[in-house]
Amino acid sequence: MRQSQLLMPTLREAPSEAEAASHQLMLRAGLIRQLAAGIYTYLPLGRRVLRKLEQIVREEMDHAGAQEVLMPAMQPAELWQQSGRYEVYGPELVRLRDRHQREFALGPTHEEVITALVRGEVSSYRQLPLTLYQIQTKFRDEKRPRYGLLRGREFLMKDAYSFDEDWEGLHRSYMNMYEAYNRIFTRCALRYRAVEADSGSIGGEGGTHEFMALAEIGEDTIAACSCCDYAANLERAEYRMEQTVTSKQEQEKEGLQRLHTPNIKKIEQLVEAFSLEADRFIKTLIYVADGSPVAVMVRGDHEVNEIKVKNALSAVTLELADQDTTERVTNAPTGFAGPIGLPIPVLADHAVMAMESAIAGANERDYHIGNVKPLVHLTHAHTGDYRNAEAGDHCPRCEEGRLTFHRGIEVGHVFKLGTKYSEALHAKFLNAAGSEQPLIMGCYGIGVSRLLSAVLEQHSDENGIVWPKSIAPYQVHIVPVSAKDQVQMDVAAHIEARLQEAGIEALLDDRDERPGVKFKDSDLIGIPIRIVVGKHAADGKVELKYRNDAQALTISIDEAVAKACEK
Ligand code: ATP
Ligand code: MG
């Protein structure tokens, strides 16, 4: 491809609206242009990269035995009403009417459509297992579209759906996708972790993993082990407890102390007033779980993990109690709640029970109590893991590892759905025994356009993009220093022809620009190999430079072609 003909509008400066590094690079290197908030056009370079990502995804899906289909974006509202999601999905669902005033939605995901399809086409266990996928444009009217392709309103997703006759089958299909995802992200040269995620309200039994690209701009926090593979979303990260509990006898010596703490409500204020570390206090929070108040206690330096609390209580709703409820339950304003004498269920985190002696709220305005010995005074508490994991906690899976924290971008998601959609949409099959049962489903998404941004968050330097070879828009950038020099142009064209013969994609900068401009653009668009054809071209020598290397090699034309063809 000749660069003079290529629509590749590079920019010297990053447009001010772009906050994320990947978004800036995509605008500067002329990969995308915005049409409306969260809606983008892919220019030729961007389209080429997106195609490569699509192709990697497609190859690995095919390799895993999934079959490609293409489903419509425009979906009748009735389907969404049948699954119950027409209401639940809320304003993220793009809704429209046809000329007959029939309601439609633009698909944000395709569980409804695929379940309705399979309902009609699959009726026997002999047709199972089945995994179908598509690579297709999705619509979500996101509240805050941002960071370019990271959170778009129209974006490219690969979505796959598996259908099995039983849960063991689902597990096999799930692991098959899980492994395909590992291959896909590895081929894209992404640094990522597969994390255990919370299945929330749509989850069936069994599990869900999110694939997180590690990047500062990421919206999620991941706890990962320093030694083994363990990684989880903060909301469900576990850790191994240290055994530091002293015996009850040792603790029984002294009694409780009443401490006057006028207006001192927060842990930071207590730390200051008593000159003690936060880990010497018990933090008591009053929640309302499914309408009933409960108290949750964690150590002063820890944070309550509401998902763990909710799961422990098997509660559907959990929220912090309002001022009135707190006063009614504790007889004191917020800030003085404590474990002793509360008329409601009390949940105490393991770390609280391991404290020898602590200061806690007294359930009385302006008072705390000291010398609280959990093993003695909190025998009524339900002990469990109710806190967020912290950096430095012991890994729950291996001996030596400690947890470290990272920010992550969710690029993929695998999910055991179970029978949620097959039941709602009556997608049933006859099992081997001849009785009818709902299909057991899984769903598996990859944000293909988001993946492009995620790769860029990890692969750039101060001069621009540094594409991994597997998804670079071109493999080789041929740059004659002077477009007016016929020898240079002839050598460049000769290299281009030989690369083309070898099936290597090359871009030739034939523009009549200053060398500085050409090199700056070349660095910015980040093609992995650059061959500079300069004043030694007449002697058959050119310079070859890898984008991620500082040094250029002066070599013969043949050697340059050979290197450019290396796998
Ligand atoms: P998020 O928490 O980021 O909103 P999600 O849980 O809504 O993601 P899924 O419904 O699981 O995402 O969609 C599957 C995949 O599609 C995600 O893993 C992500 O990579 C991608 N994705 C989701 N929303 C967007 C978006 N607005 N723009 C680009 N990609 C997206
Ligand atoms: Mg979302």
Tab-separated table of N, CA, C and O and ligand atoms in Angstrom, residues 89 92 140 142 151 410 450, ligand 2:
chain	number	residue	atom	x	y	z
A	89	TYR	N	-33.731	-4.257	31.869
A	89	TYR	CA	-32.514	-3.742	31.233
A	89	TYR	C	-32.389	-2.237	31.354
A	89	TYR	O	-31.295	-1.684	31.343
A	92	GLU	N	-30.309	1.454	29.209
A	92	GLU	CA	-29.182	1.044	28.363
A	92	GLU	C	-29.674	0.381	27.071
A	92	GLU	O	-28.958	0.325	26.074
A	140	ARG	N	-25.502	-0.365	23.237
A	140	ARG	CA	-25.854	-0.131	24.638
A	140	ARG	C	-25.775	1.371	24.880
A	140	ARG	O	-24.714	1.957	24.665
A	142	GLU	N	-24.961	3.488	26.988
A	142	GLU	CA	-24.230	3.609	28.247
A	142	GLU	C	-24.435	4.997	28.845
A	142	GLU	O	-24.479	5.999	28.129
A	151	ARG	N	-15.464	2.111	26.342
A	151	ARG	CA	-16.881	2.052	26.687
A	151	ARG	C	-17.676	2.796	25.637
A	151	ARG	O	-17.884	4.002	25.731
A	410	GLU	N	-12.193	-5.152	31.765
A	410	GLU	CA	-12.853	-6.414	31.431
A	410	GLU	C	-12.928	-6.560	29.917
A	410	GLU	O	-13.661	-5.842	29.255
A	450	ARG	N	-13.249	-3.215	22.404
A	450	ARG	CA	-12.614	-2.847	23.675
A	450	ARG	C	-11.224	-3.472	23.781
A	450	ARG	O	-10.294	-2.863	24.317
B	2	MG	MG	-22.141	-2.956	31.205
